Backbone as JSON, one array per atom type, in Angstrom:
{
  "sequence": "XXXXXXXXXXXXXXXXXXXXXXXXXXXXXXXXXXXXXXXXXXXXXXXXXXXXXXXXXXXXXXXXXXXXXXXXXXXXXXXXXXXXXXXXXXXXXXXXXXXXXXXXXXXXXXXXXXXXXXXXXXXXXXXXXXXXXXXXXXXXXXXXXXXXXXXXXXXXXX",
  "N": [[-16.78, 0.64, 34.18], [-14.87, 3.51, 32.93], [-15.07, 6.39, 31.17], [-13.28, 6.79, 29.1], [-13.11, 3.87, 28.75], [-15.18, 2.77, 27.53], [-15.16, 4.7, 25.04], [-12.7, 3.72, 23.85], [-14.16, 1.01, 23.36], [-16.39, 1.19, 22.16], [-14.61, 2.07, 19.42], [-13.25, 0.32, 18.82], [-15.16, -1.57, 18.32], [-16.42, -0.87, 16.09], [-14.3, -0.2, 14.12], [-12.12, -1.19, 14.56], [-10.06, -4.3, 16.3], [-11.57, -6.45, 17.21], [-12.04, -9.38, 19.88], [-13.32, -11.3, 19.04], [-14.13, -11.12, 16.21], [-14.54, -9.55, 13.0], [-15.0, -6.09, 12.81], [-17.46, -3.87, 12.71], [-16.98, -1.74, 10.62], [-15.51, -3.06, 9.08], [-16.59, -5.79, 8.63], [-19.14, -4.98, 7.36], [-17.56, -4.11, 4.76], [-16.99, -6.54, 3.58], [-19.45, -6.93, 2.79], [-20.96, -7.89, -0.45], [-23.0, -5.43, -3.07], [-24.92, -6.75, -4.18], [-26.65, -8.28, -2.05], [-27.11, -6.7, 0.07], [-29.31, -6.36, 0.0], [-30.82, -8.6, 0.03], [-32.86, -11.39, 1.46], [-32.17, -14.08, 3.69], [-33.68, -17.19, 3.93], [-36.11, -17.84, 6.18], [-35.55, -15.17, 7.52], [-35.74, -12.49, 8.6], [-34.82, -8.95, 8.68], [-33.02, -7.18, 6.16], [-29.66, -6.92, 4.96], [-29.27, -3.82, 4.96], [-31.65, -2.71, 5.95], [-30.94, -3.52, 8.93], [-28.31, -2.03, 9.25], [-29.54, 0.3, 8.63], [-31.27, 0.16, 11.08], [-29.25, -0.28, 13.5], [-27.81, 2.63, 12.94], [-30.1, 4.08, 13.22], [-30.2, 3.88, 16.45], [-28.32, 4.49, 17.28], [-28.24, 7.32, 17.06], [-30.65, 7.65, 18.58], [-29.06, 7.61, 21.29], [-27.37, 9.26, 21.36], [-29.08, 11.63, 20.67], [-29.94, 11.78, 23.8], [-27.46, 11.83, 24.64], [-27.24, 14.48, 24.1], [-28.53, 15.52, 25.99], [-31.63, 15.29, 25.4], [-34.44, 14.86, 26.5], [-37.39, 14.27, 25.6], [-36.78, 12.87, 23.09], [-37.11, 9.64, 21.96], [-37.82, 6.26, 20.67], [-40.12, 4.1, 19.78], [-39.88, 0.32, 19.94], [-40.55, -1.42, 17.82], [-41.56, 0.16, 15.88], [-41.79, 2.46, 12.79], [-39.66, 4.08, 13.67], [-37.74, 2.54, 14.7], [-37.57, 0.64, 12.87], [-37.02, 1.19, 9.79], [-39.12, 2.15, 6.94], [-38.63, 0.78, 3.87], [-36.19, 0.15, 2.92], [-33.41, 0.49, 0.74], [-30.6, -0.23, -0.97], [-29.08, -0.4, -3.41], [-27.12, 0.9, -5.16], [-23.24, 1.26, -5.56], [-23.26, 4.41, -4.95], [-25.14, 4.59, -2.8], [-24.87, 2.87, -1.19], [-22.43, 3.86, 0.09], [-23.9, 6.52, 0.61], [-24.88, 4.9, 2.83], [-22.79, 4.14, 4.36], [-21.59, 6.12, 5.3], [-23.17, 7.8, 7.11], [-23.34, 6.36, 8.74], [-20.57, 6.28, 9.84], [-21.06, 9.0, 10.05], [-22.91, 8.75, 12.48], [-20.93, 7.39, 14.06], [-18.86, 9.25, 14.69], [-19.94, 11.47, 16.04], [-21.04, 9.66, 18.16], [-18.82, 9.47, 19.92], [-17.9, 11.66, 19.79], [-19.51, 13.66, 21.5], [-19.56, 11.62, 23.68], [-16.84, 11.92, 24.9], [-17.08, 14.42, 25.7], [-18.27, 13.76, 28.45], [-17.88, 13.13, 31.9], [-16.69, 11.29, 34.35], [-18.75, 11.05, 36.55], [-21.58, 11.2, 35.72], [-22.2, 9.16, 34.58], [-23.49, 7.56, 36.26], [-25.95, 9.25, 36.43], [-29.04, 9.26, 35.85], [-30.77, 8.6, 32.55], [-31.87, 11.22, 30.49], [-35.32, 11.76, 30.22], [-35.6, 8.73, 30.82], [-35.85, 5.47, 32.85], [-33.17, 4.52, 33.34], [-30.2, 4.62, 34.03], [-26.92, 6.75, 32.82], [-24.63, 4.98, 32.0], [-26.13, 2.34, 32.02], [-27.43, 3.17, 29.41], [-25.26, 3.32, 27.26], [-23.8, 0.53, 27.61], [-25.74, -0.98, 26.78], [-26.27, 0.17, 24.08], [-23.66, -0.62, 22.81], [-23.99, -3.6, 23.45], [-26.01, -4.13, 21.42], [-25.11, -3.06, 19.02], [-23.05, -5.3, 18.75], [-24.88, -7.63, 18.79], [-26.17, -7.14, 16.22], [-24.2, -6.72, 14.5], [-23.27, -9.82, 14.58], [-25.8, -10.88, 13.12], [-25.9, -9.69, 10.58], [-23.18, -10.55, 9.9], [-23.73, -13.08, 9.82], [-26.18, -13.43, 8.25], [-24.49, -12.63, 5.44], [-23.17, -14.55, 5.26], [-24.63, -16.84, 5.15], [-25.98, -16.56, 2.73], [-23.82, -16.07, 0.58], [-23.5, -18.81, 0.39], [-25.97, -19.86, -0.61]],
  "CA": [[-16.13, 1.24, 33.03], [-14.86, 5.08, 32.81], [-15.47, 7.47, 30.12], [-12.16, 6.55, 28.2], [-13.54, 2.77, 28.09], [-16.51, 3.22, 26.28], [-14.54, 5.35, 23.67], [-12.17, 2.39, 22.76], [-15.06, -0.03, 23.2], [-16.69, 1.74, 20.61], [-13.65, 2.51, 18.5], [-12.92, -1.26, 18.28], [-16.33, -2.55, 17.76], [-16.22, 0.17, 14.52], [-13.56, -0.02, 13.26], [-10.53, -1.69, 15.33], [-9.88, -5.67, 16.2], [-11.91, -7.0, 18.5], [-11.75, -10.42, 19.77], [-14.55, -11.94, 18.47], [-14.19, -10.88, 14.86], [-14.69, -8.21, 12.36], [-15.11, -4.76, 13.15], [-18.65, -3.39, 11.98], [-16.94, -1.52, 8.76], [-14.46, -4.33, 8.24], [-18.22, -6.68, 8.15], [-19.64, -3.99, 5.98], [-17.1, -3.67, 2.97], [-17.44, -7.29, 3.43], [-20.7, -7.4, 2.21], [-21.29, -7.55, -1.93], [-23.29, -5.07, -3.62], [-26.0, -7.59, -4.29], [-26.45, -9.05, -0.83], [-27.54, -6.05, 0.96], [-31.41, -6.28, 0.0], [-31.21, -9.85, 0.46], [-33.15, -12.15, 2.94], [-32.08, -15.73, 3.27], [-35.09, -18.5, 4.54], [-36.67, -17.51, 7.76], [-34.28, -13.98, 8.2], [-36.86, -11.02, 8.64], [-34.45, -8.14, 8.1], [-31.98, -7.63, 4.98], [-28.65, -6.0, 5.87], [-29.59, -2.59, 4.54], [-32.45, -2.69, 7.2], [-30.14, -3.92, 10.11], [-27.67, -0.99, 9.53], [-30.21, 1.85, 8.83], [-31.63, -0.02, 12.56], [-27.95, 0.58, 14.4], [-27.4, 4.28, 13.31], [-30.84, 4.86, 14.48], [-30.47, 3.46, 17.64], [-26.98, 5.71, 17.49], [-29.02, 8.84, 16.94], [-31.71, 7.2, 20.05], [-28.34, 7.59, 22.54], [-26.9, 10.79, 20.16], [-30.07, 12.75, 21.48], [-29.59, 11.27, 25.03], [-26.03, 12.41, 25.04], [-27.3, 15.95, 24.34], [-30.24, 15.85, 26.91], [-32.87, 15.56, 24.76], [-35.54, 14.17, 27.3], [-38.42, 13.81, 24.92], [-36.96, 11.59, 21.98], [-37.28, 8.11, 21.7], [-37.55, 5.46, 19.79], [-40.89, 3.03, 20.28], [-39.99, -0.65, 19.63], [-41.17, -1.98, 16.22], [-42.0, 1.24, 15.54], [-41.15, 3.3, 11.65], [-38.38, 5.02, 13.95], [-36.83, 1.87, 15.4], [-37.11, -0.25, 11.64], [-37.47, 2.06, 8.5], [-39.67, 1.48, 6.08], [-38.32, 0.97, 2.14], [-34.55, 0.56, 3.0], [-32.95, 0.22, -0.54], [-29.24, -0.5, -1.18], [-28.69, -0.73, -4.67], [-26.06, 1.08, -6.0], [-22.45, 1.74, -4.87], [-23.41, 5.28, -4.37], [-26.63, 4.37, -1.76], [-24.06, 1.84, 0.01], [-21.51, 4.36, 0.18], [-23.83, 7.16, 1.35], [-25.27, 4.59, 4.34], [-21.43, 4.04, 4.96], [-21.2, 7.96, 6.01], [-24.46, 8.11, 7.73], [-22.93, 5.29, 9.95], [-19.4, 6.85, 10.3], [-21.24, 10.34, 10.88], [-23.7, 8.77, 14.28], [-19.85, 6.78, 15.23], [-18.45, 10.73, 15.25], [-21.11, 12.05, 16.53], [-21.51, 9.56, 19.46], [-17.57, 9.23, 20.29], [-17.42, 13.44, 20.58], [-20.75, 13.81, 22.93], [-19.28, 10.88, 25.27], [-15.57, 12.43, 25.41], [-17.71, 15.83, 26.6], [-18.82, 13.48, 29.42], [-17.31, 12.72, 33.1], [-17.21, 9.49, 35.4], [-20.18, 11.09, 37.2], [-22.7, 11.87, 34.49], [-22.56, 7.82, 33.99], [-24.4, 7.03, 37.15], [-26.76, 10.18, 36.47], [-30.47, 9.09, 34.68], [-30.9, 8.99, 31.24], [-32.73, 11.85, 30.1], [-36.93, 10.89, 29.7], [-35.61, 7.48, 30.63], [-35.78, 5.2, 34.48], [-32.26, 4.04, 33.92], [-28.71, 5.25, 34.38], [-26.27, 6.93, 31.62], [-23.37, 3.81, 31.97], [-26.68, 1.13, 31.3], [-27.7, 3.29, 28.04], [-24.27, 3.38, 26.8], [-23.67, -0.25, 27.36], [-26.51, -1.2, 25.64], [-25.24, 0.54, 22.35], [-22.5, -1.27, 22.41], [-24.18, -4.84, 23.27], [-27.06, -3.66, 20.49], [-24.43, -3.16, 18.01], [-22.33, -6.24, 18.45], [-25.84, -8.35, 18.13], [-26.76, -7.11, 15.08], [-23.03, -7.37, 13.63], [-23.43, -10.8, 14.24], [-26.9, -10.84, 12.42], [-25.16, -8.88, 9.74], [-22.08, -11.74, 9.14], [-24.36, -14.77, 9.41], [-26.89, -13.13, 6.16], [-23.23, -12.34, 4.65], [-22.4, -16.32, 5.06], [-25.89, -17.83, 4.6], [-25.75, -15.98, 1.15], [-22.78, -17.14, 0.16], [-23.98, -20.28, 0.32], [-26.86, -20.1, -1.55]],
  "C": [[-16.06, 2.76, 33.19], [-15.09, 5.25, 31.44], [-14.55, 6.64, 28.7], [-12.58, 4.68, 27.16], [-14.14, 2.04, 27.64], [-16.02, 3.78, 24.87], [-13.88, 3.94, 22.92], [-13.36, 1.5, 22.8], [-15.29, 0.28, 21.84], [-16.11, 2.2, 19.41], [-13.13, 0.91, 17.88], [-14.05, -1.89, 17.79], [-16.33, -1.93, 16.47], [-15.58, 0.17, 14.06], [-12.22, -0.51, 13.75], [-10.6, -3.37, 15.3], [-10.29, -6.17, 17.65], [-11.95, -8.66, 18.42], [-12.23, -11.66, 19.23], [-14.95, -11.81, 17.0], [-13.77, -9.62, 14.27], [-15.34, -7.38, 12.91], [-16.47, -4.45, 12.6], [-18.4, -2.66, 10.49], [-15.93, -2.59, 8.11], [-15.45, -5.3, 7.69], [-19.03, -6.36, 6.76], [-19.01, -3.84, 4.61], [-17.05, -5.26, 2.86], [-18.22, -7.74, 2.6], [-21.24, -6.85, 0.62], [-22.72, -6.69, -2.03], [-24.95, -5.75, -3.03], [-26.53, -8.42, -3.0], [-26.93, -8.14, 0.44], [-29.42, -5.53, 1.11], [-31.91, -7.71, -0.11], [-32.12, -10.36, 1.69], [-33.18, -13.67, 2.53], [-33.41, -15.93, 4.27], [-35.1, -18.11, 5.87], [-35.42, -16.79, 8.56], [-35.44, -12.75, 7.87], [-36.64, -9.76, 7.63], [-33.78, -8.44, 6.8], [-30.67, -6.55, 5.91], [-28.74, -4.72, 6.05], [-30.5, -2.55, 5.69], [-31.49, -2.08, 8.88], [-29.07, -2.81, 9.76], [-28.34, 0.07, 9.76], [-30.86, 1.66, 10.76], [-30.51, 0.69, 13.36], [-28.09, 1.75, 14.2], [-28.91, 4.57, 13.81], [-31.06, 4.95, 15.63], [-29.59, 4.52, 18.2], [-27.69, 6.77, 17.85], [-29.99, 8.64, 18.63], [-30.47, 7.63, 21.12], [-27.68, 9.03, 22.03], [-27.79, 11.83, 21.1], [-29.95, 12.18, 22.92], [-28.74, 11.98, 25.49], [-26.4, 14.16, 25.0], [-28.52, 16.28, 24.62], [-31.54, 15.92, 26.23], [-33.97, 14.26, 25.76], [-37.0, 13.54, 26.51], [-38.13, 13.0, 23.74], [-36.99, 10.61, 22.39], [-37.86, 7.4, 20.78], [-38.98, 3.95, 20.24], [-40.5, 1.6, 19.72], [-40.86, -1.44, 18.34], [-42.09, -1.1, 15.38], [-41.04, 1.81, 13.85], [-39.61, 3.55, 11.99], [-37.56, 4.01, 14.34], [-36.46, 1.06, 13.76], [-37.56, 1.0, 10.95], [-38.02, 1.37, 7.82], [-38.68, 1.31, 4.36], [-37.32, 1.05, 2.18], [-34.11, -0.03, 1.97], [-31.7, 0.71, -0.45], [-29.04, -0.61, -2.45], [-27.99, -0.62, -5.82], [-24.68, 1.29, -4.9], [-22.93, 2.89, -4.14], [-24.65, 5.25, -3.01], [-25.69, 3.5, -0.98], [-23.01, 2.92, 0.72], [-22.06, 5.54, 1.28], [-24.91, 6.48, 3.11], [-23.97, 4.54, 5.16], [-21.37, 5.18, 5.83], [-21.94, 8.09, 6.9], [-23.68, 7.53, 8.98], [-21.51, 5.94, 10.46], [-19.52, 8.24, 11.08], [-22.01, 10.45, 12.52], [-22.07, 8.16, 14.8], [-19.29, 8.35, 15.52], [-18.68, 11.63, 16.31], [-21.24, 11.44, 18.12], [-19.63, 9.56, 20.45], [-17.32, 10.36, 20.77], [-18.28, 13.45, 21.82], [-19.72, 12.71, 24.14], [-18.13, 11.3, 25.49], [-16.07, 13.35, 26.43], [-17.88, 15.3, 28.56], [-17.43, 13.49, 30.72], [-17.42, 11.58, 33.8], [-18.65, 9.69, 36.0], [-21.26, 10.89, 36.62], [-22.97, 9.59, 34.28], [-23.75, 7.32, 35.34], [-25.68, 7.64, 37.29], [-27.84, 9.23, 35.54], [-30.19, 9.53, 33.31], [-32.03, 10.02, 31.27], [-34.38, 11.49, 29.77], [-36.73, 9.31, 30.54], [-35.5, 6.67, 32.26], [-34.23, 4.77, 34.6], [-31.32, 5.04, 33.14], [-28.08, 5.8, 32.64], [-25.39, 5.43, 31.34], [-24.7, 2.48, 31.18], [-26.9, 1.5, 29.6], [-26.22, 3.07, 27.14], [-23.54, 1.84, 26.88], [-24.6, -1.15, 26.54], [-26.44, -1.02, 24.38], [-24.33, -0.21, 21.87], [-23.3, -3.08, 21.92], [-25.6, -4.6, 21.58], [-26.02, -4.24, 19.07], [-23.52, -4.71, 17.62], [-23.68, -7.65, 17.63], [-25.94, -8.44, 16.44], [-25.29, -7.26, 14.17], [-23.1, -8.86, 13.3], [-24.23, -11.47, 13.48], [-26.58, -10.67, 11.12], [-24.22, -10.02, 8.81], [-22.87, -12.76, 9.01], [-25.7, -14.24, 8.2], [-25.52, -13.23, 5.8], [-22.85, -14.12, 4.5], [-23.55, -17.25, 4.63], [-26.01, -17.06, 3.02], [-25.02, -16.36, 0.29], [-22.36, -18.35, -0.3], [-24.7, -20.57, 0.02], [-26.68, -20.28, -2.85]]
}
């Protein structure tokens, strides 16, 4: 993959028509009000969770993209799940909406900055390559979309 096809990757998984479904904000306005501090029968997260998770993972490749060698993100760690993620009014849905539109901005400018080379270069702090962190984001994100629509349908159905 070059530079360019990472951008649409990530421009379609966010917000375009990919082949496999809804878009991550097409999923999102999807999802009622009431439904985002949900957890159906043996489902861990609630959706509110599982988004505030993606943009932080965003922000985890965000600082990456602008060399930051010492962040990261420990695995079942505060920084990877938040604690107390509350959804409960339009305005709290609206301003996770932004949060999430401001790491897709955010990571879409940094990777334009980039070059074909810079993908085979080390992640910053990290043993593997720029091209694996940056496909990982992507496969990360589609997971948890799917995580995302199946609460949105097991709900539904309750």
């Amino acid at each position: 993959m070059e530079i360019k096809d990472f951008i649409k990757s990530y421009q379609e998984l966010f917000s375009g028509e990919t082949w496999y479904g809804n878009s991550i904000l097409k999923s999102l306005e999807d999802v009622p009000l009431e439904f985002w501090n949900e957890k159906p029968r043996n489902t861990k997260n609630t959706i509110a969770e599982i988004v505030c998770h993606i943009i932080d993972w965003r922000y985890f490749v965000i600082e990456k993209l602008k060399e930051n060698a010492s962040f990261d993100i420990m695995l079942n760690s505060k920084a990877d799940w938040r604690e107390n993620v509350s959804v409960r009014t339009t305005e709290e849905k609206e301003n996770l909406f932004l949060e999430l539109k401001k790491s897709q901005e955010t990571l879409i400018g940094l990777v334009k900055e980039k070059d074909i080379l810079w993908l085979e270069e080390k992640t910053p702090g990290k043993a593997y390559c720029n091209k694996y962190m940056l496909e990982g984001v992507l496969q990360h994100d589609v997971y948890h979309l799917g995580q995302i629509n199946l609460i949105n349908s097991q709900l539904k159905t309750e």
